[in-house]
N, CA and C atoms as an extended XYZ file, in Angstrom:
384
Properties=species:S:1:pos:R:3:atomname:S:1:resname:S:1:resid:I:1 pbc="F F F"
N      -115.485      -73.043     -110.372 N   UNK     1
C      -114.716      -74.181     -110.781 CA  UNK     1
C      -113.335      -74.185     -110.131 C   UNK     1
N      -112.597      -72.946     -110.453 N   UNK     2
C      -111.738      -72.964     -109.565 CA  UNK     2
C      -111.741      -73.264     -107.653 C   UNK     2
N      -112.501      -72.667     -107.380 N   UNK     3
C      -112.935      -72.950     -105.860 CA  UNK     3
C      -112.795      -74.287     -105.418 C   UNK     3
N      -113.264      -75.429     -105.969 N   UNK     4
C      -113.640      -76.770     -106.495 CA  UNK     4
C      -112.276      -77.322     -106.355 C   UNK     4
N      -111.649      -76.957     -107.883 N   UNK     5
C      -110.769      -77.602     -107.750 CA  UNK     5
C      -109.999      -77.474     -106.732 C   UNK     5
N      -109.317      -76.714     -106.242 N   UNK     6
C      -108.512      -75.858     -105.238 CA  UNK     6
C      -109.234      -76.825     -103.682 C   UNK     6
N      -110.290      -76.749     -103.864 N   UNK     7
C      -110.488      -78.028     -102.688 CA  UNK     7
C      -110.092      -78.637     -102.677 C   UNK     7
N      -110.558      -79.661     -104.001 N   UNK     8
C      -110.632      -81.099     -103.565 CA  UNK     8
C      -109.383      -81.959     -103.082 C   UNK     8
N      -107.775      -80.712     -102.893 N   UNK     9
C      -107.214      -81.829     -102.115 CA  UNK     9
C      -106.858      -80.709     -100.622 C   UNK     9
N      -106.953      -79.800     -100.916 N   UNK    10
C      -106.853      -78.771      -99.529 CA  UNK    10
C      -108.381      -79.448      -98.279 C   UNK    10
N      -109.118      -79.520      -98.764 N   UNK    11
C      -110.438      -79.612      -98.133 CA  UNK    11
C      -111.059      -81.161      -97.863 C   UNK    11
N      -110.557      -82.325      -99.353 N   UNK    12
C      -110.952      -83.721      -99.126 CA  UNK    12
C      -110.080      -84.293      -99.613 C   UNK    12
N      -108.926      -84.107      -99.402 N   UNK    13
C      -107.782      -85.086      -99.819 CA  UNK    13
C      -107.894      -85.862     -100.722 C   UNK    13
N      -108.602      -85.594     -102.047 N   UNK    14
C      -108.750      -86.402     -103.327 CA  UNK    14
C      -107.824      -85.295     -103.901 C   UNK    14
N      -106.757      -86.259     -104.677 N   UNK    15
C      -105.349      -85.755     -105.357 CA  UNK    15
C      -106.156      -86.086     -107.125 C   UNK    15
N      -106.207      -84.603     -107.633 N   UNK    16
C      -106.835      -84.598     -109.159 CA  UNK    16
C      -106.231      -85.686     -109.900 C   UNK    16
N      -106.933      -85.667     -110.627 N   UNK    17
C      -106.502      -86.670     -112.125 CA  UNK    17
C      -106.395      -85.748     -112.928 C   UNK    17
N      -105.821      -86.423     -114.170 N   UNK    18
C      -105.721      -86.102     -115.035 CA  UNK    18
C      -107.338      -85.321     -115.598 C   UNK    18
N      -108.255      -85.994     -115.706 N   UNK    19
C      -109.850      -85.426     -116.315 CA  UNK    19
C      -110.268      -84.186     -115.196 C   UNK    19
N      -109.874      -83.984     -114.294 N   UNK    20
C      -109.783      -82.892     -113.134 CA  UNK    20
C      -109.217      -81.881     -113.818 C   UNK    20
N      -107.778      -82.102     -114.099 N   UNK    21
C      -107.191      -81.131     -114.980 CA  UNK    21
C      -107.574      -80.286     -116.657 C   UNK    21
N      -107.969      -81.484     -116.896 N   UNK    22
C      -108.894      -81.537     -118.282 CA  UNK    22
C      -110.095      -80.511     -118.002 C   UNK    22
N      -111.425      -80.870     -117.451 N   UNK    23
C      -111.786      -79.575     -116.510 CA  UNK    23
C      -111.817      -78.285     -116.555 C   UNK    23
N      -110.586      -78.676     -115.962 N   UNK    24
C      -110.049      -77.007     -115.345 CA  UNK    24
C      -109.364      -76.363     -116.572 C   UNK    24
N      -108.543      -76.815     -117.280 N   UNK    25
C      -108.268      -76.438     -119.191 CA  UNK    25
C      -109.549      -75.490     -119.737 C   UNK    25
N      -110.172      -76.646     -119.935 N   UNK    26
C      -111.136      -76.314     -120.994 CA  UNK    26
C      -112.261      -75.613     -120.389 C   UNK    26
N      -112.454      -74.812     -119.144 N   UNK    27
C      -113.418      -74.143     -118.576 CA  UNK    27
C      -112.610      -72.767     -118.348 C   UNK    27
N      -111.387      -72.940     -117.693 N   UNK    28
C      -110.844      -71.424     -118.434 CA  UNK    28
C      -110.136      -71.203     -119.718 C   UNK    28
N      -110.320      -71.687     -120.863 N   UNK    29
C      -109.993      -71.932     -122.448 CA  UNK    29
C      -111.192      -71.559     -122.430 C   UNK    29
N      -112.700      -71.725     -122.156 N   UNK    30
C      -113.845      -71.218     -122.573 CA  UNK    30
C      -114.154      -70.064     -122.411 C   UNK    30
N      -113.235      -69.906     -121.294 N   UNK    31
C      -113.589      -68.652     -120.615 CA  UNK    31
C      -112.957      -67.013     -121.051 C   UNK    31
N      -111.956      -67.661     -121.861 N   UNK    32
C      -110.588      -66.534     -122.065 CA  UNK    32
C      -108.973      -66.948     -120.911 C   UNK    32
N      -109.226      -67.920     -120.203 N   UNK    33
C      -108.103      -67.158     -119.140 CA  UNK    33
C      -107.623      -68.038     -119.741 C   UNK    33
N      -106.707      -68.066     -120.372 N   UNK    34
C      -105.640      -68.702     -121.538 CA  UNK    34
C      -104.717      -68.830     -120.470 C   UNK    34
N      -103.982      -68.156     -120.157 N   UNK    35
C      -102.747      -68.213     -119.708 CA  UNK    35
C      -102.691      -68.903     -118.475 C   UNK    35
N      -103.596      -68.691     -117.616 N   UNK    36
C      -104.248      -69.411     -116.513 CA  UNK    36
C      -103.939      -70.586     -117.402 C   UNK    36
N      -104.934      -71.054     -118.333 N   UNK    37
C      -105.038      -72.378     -118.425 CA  UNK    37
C      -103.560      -72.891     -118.995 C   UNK    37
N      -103.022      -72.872     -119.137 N   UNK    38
C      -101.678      -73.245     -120.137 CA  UNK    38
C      -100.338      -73.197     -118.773 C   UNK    38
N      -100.469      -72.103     -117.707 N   UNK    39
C      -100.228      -72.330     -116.537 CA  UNK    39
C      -100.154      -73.532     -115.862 C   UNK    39
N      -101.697      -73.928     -115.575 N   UNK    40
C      -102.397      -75.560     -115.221 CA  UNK    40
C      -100.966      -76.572     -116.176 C   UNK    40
N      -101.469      -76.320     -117.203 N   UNK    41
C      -100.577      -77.771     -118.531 CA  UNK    41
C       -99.082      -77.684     -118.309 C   UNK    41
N       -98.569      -76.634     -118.040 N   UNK    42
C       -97.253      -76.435     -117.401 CA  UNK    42
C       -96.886      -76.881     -115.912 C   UNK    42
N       -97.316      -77.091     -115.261 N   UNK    43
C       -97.313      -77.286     -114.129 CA  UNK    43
C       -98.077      -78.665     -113.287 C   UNK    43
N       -99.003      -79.036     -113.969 N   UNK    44
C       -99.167      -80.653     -114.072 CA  UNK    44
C       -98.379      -81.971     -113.542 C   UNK    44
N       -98.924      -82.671     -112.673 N   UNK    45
C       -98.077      -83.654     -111.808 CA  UNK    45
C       -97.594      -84.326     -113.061 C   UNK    45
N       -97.989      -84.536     -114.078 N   UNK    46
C       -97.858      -85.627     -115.080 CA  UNK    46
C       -97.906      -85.189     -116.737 C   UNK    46
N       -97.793      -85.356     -117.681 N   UNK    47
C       -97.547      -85.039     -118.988 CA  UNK    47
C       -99.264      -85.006     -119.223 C   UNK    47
N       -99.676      -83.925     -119.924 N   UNK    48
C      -101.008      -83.646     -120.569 CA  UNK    48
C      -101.665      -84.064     -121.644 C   UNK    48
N      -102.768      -85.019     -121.838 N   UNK    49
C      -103.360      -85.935     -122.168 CA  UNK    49
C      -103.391      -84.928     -124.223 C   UNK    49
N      -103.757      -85.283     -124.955 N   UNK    50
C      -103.765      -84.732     -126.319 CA  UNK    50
C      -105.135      -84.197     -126.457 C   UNK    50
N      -105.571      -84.572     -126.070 N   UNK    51
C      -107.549      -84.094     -126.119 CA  UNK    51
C      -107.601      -82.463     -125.070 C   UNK    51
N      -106.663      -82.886     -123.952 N   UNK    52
C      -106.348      -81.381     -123.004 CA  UNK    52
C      -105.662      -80.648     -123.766 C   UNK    52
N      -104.371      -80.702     -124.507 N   UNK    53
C      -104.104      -79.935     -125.382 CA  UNK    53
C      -104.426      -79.073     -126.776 C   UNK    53
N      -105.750      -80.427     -127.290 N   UNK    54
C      -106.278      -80.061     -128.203 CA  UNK    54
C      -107.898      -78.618     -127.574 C   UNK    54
N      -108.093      -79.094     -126.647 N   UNK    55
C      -109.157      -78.188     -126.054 CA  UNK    55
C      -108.386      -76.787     -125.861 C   UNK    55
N      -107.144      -76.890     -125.744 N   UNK    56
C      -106.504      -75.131     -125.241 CA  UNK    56
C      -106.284      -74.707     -126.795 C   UNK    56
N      -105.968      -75.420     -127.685 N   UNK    57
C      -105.336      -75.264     -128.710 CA  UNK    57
C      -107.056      -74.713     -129.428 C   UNK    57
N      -107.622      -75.095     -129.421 N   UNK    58
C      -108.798      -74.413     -129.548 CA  UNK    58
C      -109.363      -73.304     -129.143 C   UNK    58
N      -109.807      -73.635     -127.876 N   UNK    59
C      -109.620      -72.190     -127.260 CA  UNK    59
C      -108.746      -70.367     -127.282 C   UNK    59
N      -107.646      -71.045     -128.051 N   UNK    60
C      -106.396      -69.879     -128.546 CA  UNK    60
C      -107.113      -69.643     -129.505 C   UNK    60
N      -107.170      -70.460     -130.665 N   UNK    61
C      -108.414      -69.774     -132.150 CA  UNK    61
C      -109.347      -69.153     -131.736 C   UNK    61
N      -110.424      -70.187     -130.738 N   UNK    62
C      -111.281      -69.109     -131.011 CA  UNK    62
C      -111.299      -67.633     -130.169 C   UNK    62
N      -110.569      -67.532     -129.468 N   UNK    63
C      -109.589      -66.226     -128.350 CA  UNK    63
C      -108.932      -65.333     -129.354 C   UNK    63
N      -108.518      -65.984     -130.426 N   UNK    64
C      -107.834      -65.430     -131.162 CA  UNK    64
C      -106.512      -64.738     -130.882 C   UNK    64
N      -105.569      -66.180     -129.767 N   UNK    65
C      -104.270      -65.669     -129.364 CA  UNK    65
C      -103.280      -66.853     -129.975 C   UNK    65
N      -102.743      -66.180     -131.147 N   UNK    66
C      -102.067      -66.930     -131.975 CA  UNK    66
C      -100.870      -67.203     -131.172 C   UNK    66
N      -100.054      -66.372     -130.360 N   UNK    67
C       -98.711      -66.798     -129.871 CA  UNK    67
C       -99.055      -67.853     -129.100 C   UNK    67
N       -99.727      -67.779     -128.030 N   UNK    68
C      -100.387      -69.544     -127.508 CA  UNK    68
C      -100.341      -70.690     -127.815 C   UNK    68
N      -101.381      -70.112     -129.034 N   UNK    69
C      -101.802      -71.443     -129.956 CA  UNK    69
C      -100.711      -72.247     -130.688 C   UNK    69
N       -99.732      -71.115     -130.830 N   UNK    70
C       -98.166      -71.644     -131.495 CA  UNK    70
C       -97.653      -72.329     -130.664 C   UNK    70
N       -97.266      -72.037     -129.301 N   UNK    71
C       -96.625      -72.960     -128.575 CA  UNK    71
C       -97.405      -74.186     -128.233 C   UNK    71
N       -98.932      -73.714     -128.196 N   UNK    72
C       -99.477      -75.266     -127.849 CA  UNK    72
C       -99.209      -76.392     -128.870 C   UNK    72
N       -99.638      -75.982     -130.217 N   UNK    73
C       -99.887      -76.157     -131.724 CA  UNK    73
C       -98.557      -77.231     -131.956 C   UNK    73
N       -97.414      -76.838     -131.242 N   UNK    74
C       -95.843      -76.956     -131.422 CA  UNK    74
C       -95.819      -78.386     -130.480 C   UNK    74
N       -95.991      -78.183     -129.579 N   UNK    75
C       -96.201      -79.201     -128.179 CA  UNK    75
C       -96.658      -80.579     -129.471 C   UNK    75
N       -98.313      -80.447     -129.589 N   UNK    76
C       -98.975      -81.106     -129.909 CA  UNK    76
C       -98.549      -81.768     -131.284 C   UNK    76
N       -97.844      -81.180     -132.352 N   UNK    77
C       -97.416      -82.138     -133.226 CA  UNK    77
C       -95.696      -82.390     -133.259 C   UNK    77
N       -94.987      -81.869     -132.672 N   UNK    78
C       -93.694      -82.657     -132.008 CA  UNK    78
C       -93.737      -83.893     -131.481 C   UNK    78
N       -94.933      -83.772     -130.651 N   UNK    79
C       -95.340      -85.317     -129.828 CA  UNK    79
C       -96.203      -86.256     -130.707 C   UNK    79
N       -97.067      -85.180     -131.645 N   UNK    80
C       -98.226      -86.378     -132.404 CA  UNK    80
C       -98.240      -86.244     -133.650 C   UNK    80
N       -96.901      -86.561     -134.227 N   UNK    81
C       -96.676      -86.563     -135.338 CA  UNK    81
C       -97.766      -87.695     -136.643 C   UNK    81
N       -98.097      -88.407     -136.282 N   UNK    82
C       -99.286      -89.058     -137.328 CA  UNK    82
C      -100.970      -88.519     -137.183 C   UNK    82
N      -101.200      -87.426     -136.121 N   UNK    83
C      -102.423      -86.999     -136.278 CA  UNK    83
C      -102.510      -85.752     -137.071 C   UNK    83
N      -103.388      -85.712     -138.281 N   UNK    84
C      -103.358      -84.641     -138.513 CA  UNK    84
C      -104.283      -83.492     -137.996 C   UNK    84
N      -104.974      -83.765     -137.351 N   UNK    85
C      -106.244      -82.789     -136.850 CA  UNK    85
C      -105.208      -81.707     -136.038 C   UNK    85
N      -104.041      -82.017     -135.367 N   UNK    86
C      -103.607      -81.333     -134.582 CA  UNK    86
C      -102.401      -79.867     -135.837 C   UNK    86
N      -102.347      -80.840     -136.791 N   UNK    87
C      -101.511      -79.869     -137.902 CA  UNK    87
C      -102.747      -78.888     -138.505 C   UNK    87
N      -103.852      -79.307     -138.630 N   UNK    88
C      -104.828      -78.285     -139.094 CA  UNK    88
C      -105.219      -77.311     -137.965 C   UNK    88
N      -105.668      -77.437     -136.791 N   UNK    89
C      -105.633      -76.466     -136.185 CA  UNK    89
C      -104.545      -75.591     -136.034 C   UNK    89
N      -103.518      -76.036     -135.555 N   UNK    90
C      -102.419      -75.211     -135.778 CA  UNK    90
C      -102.217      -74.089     -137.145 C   UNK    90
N      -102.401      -75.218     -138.303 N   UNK    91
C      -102.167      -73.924     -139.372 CA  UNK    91
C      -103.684      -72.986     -139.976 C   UNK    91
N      -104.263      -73.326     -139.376 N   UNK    92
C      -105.821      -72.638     -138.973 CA  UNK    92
C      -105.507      -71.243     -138.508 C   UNK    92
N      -104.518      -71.419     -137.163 N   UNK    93
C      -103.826      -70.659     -136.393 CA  UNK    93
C      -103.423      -69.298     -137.102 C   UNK    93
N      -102.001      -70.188     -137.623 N   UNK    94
C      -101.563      -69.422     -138.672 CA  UNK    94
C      -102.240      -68.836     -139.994 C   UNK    94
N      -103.466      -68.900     -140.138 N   UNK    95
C      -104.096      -68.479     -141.289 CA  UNK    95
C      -104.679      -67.178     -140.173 C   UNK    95
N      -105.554      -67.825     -139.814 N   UNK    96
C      -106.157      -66.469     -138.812 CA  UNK    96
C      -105.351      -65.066     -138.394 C   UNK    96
N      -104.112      -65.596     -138.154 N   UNK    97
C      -103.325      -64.197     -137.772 CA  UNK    97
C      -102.626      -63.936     -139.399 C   UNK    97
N      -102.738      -64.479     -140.545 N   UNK    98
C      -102.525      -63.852     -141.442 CA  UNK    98
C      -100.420      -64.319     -141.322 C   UNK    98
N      -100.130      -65.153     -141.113 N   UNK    99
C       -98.675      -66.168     -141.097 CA  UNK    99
C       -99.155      -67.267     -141.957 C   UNK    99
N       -98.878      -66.623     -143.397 N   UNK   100
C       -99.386      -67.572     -144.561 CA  UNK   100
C       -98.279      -68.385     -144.718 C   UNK   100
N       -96.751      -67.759     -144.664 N   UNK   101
C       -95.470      -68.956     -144.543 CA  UNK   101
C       -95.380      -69.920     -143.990 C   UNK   101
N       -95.835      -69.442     -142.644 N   UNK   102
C       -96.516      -70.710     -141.445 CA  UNK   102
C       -96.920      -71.695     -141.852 C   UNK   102
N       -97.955      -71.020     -142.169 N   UNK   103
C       -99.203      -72.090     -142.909 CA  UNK   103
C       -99.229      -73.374     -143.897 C   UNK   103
N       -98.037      -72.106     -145.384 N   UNK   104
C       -97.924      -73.506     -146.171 CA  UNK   104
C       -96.668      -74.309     -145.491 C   UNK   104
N       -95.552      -73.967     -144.770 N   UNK   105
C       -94.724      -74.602     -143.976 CA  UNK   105
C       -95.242      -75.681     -143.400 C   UNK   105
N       -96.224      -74.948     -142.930 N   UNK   106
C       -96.769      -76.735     -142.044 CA  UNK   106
C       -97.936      -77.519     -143.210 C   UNK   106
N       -98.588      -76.866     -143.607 N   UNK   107
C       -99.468      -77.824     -144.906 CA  UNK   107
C       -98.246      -78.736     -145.316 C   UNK   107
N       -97.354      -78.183     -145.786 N   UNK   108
C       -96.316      -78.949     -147.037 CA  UNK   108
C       -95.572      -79.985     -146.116 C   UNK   108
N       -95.547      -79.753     -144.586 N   UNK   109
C       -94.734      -80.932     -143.806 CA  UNK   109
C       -96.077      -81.940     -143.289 C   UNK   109
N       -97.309      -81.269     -143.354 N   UNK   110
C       -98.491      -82.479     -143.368 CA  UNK   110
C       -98.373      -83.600     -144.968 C   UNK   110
N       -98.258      -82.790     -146.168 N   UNK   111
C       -97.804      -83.613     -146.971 CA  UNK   111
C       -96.702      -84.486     -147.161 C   UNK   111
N       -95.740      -83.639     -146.905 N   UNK   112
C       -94.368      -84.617     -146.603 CA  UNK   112
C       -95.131      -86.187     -146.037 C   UNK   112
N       -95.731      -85.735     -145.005 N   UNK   113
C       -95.728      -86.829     -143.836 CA  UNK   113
C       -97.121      -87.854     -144.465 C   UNK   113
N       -97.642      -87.450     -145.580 N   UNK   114
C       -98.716      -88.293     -145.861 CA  UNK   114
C       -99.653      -88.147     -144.960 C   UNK   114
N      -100.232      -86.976     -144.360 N   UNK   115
C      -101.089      -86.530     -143.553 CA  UNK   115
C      -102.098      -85.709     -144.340 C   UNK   115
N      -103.552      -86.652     -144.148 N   UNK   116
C      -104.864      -85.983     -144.519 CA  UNK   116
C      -105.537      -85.197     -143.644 C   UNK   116
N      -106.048      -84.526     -143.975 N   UNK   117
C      -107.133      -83.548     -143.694 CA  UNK   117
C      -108.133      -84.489     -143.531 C   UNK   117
N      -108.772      -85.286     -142.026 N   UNK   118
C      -110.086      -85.339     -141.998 CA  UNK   118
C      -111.347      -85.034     -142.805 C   UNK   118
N      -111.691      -85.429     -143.279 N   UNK   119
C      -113.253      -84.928     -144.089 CA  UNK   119
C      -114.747      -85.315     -143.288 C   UNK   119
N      -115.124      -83.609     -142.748 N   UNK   120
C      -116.552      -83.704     -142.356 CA  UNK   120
C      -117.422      -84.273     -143.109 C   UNK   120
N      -118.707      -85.533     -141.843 N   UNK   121
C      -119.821      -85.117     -143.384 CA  UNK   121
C      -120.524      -85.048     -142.377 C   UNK   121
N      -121.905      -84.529     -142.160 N   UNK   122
C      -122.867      -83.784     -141.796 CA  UNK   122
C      -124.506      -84.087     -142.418 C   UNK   122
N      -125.404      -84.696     -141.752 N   UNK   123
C      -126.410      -85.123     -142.047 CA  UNK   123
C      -127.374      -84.550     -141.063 C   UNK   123
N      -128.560      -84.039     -142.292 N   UNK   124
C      -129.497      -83.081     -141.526 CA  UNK   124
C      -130.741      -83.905     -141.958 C   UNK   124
N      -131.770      -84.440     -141.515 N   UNK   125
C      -133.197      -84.937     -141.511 CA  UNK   125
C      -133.282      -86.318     -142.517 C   UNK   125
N      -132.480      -87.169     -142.434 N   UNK   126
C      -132.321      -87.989     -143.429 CA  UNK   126
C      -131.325      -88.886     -143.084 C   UNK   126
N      -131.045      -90.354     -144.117 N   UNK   127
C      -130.454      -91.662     -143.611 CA  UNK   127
C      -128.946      -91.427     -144.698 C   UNK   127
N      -128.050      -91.999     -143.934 N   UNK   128
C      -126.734      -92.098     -144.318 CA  UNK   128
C      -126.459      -93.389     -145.151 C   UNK   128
């Protein structure tokens, strides 16, 4: 993947997009190379889409590299203050490494803000 990317403007003069970058995130976020990937989001011709951030911000949980996930976590609701999906992962974060202050810190500023928790529902062999 890397190889790839690293071509496509050395080799065919197609200048990435944004979903190029996206990509390249979330394939080394799958992979472990965190820092690599967060590298990429730092360094970006252009500001990083919320779905790219939310894929690294994932990737840190399930990596289980909380300092990451903090700075991504931080990025992502500074800028997206009415989503809450991005305050639950984050304090997900903070639960996992056991930063329970964290945690209700940011729960209690999701309340402040009138921010819900999404609710899964899940249907197995049967009509909704």
């Amino acid at each position: 993947g890397r190889t790839l990317f690293r071509s496509m403007l050395a080799d065919h003069g197609i200048t990435p997009r944004m979903e190029h970058y996206a990509c390249m995130v979330d394939l080394l976020g799958r992979t472990g190379h965190l820092d690599e990937a967060y590298d990429i989001v730092t360094t970006m011709p252009f500001r990083p889409s919320k779905s790219l951030l939310e894929s690294l911000l994932g990737a840190c949980r399930f990596h289980g590299n909380s300092k990451l996930g903090e700075s991504v976590g931080k990025i992502l609701t500074e800028s997206d203050h009415g989503n809450p999906r991005s305050y639950v992962m984050l304090s997900n974060i903070y639960a996992s490494a056991g930063k329970w202050s964290d945690y209700e810190r940011l729960r209690s500023d999701m309340e402040a803000k009138g921010l819900i928790k999404d609710v899964g529902v899940s249907l197995i062999g049967g009509t909704y």
